[in-house]
mmCIF file of C-alpha atoms and ligand atoms in Angstrom:
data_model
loop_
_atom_site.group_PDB
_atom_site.id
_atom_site.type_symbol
_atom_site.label_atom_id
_atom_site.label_comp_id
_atom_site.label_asym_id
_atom_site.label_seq_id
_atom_site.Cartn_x
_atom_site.Cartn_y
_atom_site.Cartn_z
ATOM 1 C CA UNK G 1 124.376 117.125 75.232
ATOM 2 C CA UNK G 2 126.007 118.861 72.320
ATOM 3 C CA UNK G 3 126.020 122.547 71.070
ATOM 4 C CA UNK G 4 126.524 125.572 72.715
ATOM 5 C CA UNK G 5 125.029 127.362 75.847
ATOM 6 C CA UNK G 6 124.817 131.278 74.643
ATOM 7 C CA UNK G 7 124.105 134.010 76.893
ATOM 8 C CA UNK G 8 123.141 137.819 75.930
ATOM 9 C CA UNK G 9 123.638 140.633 77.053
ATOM 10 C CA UNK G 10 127.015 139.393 77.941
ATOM 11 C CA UNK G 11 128.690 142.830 77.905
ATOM 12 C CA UNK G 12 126.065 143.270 80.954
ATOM 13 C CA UNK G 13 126.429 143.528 84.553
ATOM 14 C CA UNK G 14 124.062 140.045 85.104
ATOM 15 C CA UNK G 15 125.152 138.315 81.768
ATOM 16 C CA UNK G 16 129.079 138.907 82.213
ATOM 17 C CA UNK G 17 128.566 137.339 85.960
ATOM 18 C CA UNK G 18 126.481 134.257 84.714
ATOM 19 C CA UNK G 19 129.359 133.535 81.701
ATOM 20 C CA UNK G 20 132.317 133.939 84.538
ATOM 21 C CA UNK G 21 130.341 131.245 86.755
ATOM 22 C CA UNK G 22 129.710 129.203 83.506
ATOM 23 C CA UNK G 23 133.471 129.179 82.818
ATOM 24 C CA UNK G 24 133.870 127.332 86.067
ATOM 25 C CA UNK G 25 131.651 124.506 85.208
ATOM 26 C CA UNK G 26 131.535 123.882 81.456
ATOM 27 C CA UNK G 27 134.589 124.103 78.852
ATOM 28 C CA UNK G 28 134.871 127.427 77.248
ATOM 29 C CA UNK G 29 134.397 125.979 74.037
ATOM 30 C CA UNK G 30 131.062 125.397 74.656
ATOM 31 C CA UNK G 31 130.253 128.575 75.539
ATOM 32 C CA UNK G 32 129.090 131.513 73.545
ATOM 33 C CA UNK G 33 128.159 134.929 74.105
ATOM 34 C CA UNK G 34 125.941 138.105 72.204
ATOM 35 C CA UNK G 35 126.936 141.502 71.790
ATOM 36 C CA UNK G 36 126.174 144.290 69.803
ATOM 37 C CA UNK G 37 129.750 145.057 69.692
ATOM 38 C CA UNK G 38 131.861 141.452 69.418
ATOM 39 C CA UNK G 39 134.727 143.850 70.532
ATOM 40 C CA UNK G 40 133.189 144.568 74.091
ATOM 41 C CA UNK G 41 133.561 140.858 74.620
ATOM 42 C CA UNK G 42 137.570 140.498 73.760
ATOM 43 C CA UNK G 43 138.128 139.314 76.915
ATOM 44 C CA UNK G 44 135.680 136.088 76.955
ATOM 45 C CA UNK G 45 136.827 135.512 73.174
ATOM 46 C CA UNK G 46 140.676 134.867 74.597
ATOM 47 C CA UNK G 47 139.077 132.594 77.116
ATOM 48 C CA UNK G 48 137.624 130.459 74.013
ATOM 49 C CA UNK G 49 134.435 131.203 74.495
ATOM 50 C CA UNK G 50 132.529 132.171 71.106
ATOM 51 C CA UNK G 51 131.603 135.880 70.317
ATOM 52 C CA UNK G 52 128.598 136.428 68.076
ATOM 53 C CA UNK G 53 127.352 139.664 66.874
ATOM 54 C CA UNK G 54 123.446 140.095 67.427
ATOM 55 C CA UNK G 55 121.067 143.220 68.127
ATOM 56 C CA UNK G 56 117.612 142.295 69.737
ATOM 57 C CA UNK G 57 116.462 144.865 67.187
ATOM 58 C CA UNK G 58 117.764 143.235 64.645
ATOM 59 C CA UNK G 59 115.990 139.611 63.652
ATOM 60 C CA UNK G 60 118.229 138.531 60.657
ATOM 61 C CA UNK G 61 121.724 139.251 62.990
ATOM 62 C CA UNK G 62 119.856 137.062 65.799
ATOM 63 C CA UNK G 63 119.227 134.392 63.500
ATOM 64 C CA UNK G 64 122.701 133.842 62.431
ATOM 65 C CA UNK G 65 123.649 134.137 65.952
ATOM 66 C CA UNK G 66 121.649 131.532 67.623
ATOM 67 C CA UNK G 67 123.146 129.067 65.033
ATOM 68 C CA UNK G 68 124.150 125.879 66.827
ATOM 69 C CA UNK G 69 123.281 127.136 70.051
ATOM 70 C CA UNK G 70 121.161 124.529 72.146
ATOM 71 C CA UNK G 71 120.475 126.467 75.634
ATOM 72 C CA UNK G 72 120.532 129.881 74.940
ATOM 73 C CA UNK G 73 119.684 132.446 78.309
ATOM 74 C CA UNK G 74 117.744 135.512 77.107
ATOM 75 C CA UNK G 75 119.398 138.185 79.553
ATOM 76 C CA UNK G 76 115.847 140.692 79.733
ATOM 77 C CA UNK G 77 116.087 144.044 77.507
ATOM 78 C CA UNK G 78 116.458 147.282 79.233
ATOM 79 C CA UNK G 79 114.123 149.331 81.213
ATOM 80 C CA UNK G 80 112.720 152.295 78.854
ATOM 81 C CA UNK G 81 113.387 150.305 75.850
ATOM 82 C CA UNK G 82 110.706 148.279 73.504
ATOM 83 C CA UNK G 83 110.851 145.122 75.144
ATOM 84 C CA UNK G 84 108.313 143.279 73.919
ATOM 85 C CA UNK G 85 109.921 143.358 70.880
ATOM 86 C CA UNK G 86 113.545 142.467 71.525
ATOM 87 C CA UNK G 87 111.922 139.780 73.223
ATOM 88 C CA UNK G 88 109.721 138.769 70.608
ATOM 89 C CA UNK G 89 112.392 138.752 67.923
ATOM 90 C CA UNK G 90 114.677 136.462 70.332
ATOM 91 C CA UNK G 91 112.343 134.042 70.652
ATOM 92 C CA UNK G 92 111.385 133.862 67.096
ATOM 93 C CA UNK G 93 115.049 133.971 66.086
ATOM 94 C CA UNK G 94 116.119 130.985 68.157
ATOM 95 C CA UNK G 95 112.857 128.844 66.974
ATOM 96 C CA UNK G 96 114.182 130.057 63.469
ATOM 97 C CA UNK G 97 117.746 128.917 64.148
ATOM 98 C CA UNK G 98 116.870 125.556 66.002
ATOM 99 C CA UNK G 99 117.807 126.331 69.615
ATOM 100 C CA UNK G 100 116.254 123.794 71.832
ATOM 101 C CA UNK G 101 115.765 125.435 75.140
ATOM 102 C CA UNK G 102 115.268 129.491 76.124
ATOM 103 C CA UNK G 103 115.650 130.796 80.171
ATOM 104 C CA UNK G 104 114.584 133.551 80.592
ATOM 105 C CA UNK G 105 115.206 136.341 83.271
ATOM 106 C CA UNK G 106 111.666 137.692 84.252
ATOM 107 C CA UNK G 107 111.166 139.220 87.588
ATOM 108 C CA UNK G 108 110.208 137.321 90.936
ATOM 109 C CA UNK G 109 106.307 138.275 92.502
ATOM 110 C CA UNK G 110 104.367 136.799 94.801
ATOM 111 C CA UNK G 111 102.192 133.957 93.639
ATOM 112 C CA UNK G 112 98.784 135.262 92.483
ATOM 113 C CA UNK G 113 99.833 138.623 92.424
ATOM 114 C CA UNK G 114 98.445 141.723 90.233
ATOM 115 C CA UNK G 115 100.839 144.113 90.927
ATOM 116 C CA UNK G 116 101.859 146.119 88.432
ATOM 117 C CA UNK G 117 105.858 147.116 88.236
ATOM 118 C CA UNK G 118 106.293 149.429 85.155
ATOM 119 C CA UNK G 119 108.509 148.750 82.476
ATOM 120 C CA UNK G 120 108.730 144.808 84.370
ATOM 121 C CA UNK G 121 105.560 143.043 84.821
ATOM 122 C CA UNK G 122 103.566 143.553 81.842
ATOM 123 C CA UNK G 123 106.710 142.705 79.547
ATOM 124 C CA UNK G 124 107.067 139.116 81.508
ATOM 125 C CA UNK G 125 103.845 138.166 80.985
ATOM 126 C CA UNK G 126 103.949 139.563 77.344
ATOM 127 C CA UNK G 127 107.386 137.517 77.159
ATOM 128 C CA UNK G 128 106.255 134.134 78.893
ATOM 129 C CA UNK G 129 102.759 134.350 76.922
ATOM 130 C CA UNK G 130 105.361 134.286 73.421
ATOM 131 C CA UNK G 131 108.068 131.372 75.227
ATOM 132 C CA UNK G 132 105.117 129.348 75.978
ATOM 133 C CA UNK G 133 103.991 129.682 71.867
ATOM 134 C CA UNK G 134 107.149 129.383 70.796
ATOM 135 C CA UNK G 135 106.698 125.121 71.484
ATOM 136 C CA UNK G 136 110.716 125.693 72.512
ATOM 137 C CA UNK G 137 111.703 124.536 75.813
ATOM 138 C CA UNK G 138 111.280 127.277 78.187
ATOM 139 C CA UNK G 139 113.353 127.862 81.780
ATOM 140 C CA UNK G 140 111.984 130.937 83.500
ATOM 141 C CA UNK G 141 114.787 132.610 85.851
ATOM 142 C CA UNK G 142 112.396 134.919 88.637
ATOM 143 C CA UNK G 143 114.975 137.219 89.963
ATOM 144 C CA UNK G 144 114.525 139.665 92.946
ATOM 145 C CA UNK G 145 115.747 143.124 92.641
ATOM 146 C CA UNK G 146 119.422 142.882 93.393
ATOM 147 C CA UNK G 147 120.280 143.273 96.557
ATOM 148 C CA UNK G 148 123.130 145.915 95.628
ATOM 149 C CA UNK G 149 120.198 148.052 93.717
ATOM 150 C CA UNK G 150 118.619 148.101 97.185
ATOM 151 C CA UNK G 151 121.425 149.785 98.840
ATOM 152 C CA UNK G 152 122.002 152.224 95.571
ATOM 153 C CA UNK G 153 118.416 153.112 95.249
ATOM 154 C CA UNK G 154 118.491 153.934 99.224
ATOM 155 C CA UNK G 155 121.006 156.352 98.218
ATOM 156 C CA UNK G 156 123.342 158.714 100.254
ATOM 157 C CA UNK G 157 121.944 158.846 104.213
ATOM 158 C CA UNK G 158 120.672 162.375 104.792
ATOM 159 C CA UNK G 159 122.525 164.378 107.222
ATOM 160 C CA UNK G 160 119.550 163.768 109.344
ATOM 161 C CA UNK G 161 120.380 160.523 109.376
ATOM 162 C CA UNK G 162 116.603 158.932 108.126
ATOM 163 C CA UNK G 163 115.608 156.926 105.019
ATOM 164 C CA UNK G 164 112.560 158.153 104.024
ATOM 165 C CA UNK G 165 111.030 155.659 101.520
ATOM 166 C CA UNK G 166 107.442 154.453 100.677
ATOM 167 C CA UNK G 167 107.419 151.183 102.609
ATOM 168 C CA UNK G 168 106.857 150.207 105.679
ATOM 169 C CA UNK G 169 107.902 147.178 108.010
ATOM 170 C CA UNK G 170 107.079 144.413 105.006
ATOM 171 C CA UNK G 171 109.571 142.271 105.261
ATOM 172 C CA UNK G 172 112.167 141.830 101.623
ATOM 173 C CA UNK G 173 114.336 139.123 100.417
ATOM 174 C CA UNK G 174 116.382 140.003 97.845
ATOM 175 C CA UNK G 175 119.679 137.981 96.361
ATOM 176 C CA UNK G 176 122.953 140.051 94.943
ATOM 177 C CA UNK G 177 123.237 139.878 91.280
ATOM 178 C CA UNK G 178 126.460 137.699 91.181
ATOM 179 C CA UNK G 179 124.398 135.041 93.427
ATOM 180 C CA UNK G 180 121.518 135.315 90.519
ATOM 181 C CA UNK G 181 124.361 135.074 88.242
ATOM 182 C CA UNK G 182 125.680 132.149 89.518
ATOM 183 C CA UNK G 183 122.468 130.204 90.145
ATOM 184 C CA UNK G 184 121.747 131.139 86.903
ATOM 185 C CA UNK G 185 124.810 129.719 85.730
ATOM 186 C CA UNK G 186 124.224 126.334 87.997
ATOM 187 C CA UNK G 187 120.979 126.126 85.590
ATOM 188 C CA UNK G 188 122.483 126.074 82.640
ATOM 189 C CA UNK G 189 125.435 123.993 83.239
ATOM 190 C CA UNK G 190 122.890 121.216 83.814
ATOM 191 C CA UNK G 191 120.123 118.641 82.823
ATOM 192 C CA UNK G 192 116.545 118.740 83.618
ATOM 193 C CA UNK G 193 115.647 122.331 84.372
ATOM 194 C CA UNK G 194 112.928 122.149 81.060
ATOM 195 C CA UNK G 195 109.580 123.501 82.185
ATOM 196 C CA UNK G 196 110.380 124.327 85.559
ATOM 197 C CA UNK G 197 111.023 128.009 87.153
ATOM 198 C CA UNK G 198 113.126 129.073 89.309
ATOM 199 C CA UNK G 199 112.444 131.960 92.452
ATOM 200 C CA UNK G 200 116.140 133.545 92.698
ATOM 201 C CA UNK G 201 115.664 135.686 95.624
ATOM 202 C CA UNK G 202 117.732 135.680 98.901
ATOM 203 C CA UNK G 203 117.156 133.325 101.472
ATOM 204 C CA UNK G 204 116.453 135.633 104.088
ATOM 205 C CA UNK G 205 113.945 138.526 104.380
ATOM 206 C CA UNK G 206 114.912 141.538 106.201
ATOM 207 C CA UNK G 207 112.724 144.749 107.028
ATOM 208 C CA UNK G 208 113.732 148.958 106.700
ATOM 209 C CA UNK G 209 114.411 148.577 110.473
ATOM 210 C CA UNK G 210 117.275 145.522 109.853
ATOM 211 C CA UNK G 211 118.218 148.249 107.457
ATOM 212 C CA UNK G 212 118.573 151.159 108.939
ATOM 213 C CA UNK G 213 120.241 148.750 111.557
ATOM 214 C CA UNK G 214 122.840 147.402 109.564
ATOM 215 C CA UNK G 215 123.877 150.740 108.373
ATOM 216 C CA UNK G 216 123.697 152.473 111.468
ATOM 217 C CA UNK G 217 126.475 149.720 112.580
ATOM 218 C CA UNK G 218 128.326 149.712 109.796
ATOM 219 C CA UNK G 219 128.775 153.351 109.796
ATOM 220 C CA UNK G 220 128.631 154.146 113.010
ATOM 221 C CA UNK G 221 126.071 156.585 113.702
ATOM 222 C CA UNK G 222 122.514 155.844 114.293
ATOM 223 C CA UNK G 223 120.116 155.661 111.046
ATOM 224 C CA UNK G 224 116.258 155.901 111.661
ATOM 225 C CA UNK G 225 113.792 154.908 108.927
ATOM 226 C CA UNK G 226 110.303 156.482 108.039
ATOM 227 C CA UNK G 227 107.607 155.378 105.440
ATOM 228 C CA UNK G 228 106.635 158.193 103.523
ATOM 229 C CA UNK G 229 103.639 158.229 100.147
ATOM 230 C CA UNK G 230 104.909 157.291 96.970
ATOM 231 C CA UNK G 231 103.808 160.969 95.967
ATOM 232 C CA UNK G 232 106.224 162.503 98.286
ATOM 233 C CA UNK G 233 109.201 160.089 97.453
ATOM 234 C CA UNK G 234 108.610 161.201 93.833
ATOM 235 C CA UNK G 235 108.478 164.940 94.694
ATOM 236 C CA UNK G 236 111.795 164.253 96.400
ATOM 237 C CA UNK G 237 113.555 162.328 93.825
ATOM 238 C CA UNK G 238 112.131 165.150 90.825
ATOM 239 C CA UNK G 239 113.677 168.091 93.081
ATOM 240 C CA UNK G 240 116.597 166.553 93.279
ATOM 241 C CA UNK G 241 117.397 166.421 89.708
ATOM 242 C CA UNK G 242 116.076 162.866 88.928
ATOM 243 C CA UNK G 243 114.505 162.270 85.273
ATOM 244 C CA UNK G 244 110.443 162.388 85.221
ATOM 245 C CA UNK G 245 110.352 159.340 83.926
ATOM 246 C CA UNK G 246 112.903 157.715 86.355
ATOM 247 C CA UNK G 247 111.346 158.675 89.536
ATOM 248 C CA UNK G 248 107.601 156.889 89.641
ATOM 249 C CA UNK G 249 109.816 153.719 88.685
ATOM 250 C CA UNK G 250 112.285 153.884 91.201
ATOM 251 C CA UNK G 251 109.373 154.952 93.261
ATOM 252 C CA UNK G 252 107.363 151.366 92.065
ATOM 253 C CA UNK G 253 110.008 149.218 93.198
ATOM 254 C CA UNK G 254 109.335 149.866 96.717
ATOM 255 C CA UNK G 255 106.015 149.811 96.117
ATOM 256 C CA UNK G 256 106.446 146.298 94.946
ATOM 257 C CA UNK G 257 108.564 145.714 98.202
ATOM 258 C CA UNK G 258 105.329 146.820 100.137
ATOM 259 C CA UNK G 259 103.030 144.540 98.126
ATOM 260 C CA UNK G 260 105.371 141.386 99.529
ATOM 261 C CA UNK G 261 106.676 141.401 96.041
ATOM 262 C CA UNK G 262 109.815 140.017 97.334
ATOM 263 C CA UNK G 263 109.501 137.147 99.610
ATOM 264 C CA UNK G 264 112.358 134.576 100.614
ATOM 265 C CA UNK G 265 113.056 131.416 99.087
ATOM 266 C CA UNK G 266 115.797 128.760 98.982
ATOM 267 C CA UNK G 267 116.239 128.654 95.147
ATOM 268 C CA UNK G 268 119.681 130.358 94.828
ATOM 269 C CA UNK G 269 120.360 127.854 98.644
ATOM 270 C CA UNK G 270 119.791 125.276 96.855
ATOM 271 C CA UNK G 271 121.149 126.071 93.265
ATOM 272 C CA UNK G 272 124.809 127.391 94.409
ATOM 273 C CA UNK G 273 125.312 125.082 97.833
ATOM 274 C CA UNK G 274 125.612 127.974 100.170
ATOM 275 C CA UNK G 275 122.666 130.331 102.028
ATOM 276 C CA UNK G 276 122.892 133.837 99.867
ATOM 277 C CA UNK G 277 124.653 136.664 100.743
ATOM 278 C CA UNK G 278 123.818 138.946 103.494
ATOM 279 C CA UNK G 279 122.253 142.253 103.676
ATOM 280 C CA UNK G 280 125.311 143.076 105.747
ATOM 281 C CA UNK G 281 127.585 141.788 103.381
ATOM 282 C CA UNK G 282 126.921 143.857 100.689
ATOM 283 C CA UNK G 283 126.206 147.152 102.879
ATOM 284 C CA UNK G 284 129.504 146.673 104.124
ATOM 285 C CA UNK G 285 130.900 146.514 100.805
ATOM 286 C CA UNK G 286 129.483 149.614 99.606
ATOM 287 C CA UNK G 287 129.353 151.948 102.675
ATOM 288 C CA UNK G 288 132.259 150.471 104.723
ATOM 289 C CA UNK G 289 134.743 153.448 103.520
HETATM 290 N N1 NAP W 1 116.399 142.635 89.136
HETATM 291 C C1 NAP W 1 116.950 143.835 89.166
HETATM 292 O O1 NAP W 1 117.145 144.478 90.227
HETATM 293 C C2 NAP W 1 117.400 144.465 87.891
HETATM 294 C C3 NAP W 1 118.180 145.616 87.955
HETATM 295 C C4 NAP W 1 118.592 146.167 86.752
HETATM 296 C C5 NAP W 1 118.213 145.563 85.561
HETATM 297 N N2 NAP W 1 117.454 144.449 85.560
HETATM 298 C C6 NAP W 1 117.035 143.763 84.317
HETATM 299 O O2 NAP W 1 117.981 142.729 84.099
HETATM 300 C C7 NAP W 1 118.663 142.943 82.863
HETATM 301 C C8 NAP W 1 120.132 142.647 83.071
HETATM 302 O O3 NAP W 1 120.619 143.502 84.060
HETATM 303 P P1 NAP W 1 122.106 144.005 83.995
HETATM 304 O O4 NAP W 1 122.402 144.546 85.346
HETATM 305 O O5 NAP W 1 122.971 142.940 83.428
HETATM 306 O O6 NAP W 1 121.965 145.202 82.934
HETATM 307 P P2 NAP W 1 123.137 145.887 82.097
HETATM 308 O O7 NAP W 1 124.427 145.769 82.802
HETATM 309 O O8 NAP W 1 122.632 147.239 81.735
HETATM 310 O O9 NAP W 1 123.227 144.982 80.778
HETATM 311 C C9 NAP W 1 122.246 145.020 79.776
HETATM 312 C C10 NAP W 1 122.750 144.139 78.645
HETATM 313 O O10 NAP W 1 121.730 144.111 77.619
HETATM 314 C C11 NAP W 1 122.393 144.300 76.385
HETATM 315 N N3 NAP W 1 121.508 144.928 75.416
HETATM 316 C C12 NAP W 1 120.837 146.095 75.568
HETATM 317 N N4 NAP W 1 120.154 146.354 74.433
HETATM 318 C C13 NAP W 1 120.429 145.348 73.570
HETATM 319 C C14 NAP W 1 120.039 145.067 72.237
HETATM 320 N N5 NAP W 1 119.226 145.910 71.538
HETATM 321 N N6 NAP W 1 120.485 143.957 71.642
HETATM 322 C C15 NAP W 1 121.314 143.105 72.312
HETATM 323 N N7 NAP W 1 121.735 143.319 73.583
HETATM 324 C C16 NAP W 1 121.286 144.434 74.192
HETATM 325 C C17 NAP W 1 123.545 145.218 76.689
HETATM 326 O O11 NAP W 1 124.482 145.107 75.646
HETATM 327 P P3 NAP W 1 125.306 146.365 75.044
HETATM 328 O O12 NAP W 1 126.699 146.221 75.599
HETATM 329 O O13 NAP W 1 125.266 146.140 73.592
HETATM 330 O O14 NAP W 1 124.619 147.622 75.491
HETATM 331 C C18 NAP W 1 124.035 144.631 78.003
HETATM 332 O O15 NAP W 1 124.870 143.531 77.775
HETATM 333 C C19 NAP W 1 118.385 144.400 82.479
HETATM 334 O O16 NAP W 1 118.395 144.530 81.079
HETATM 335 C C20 NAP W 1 117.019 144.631 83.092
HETATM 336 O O17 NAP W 1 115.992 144.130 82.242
HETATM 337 C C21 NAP W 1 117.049 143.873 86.703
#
């Protein structure tokens, strides 16, 4: 296989992870990443991997970006942004520029399901609708909510010592970014992957009660967990400051966690050679001090 394997949003939390696990398995020189800023990526450029300029809102830059590129791994656009066309002008640019075979990170769901996850859902199937036009081939990356974005949207334990969130016992799987990253990554590095998709979720589900469990343990005092509505969870997250926009979404994604949105899988298993890591992994990471 010749030319390069590119990766946007590189300066990103999931894009800089999937490049670092890339470096292990491919040599730098065939490697590439976007930014908006070439600059932001000075530290993959002294690695040997290639830095290209390129703004999803700008077709001609992506165009002269994708050049030579032969798996490129569109990294999705940001929440609150026009997606749909960042995305569109990606996948037109890399048809345009001859690239052989998008991935593409949409969101994992249930099979069948309607559910609707602002900002998410609609711009997948808007997105997969355009890769499947495009006649490139097409990889499509379904990644859980990171398991770290759990834990942060949880937020600081009340003095009370309950989580009070709008789900119930429905049980969640979700995989840390870097293990996305680094499936991801195992994708990329190899053959074969055209046509197919990929669930990147964590291998285990766990419920509010493992939870609450977990951090009760890890910080040693009790933590109790109670479903409230949506509605009140908003209310909540509004008084305390939280943008109007920003609190029915961060209020959706546990309503997608109560819809079975997330279930477990042994994609990432399989993909990086170890089970994913744990719920009490990462809580102990970020509430151990
Ligand atoms: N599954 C989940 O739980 C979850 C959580 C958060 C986000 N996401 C989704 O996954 C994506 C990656 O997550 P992340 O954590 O890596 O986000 P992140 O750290 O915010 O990175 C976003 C990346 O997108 C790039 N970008 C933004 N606008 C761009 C544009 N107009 N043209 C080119 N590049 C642009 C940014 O580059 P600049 O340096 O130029 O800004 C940055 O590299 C997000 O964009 C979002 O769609 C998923």
């Amino acid at each position: 296989m010749s030319g390069l394997i590119m990766v946007t949003g590189a300066t990103g939390g999931l894009g800089g992870d999937v490049l670092d696990f890339l470096l292990k398995r491919v040599p730098a020189e065939r490697l590439a990443g976007l930014a908006r800023k070439p600059e932001d990526l000075a530290h993959l450029a002294e690695r040997g991997v290639t830095v290209r300029q390129g703004d999803y809102d700008d077709p001609d830059s992506l165009v002269a970006a994708f050049r030579g590129v032969d798996k490129l791994l569109l990294v999705s656009a940001k929440s609150f942004t026009d997606a749909k066309t960042a995305h569109r002008n990606v996948i037109r640019a890399a048809k345009e520029a001859g690239v052989r075979h998008i991935h593409y990170t949409a969101i994992q769901r249930r099979p069948g399901s309607a559910f609707v996850l602002p900002q998410v859902t609609e711009w997948d199937e808007y997105t997969e609708n355009e890769l499947t036009a495009s006649g490139l081939d097409v990889t499509v990356l379904r990644n859980s909510q990171y398991l770290e974005a759990f834990d942060m949207l949880i937020g600081a334990i009340t003095p009370d010592r309950v989580v009070r969130v709008p789900v119930g016992d429905t049980p969640i799987a979700l995989a840390t970014r870097g293990d996305m990253a680094e499936a991801t990554a195992a994708v990329l590095a190899s053959d074969g992957h055209e046509g197919r998709s990929y669930t990147l979720t964590g291998s285990k589900s766990f419920t509010l009660a493992d939870y609450t469990d977990v951090v009760g343990e890890i910080t040693g005092s009790p933590v109790t967990h109670e479903q409230i509505s949506a509605e009140d969870y908003i209310g909540r997250l509004l008084d305390a400051g939280t943008p109007d926009q920003w609190a029915p979404f961060l209020a959706a994604w546990f309503q997608a966690m109560e819809a079975g949105e997330f279930s477990p899988g042994d994609d990432v298993e399989r993909l990086i050679g170890r089970p994913t890591t744990s719920l009490r992994s990462v809580v102990a990471q970020r509430r151990a001090s």
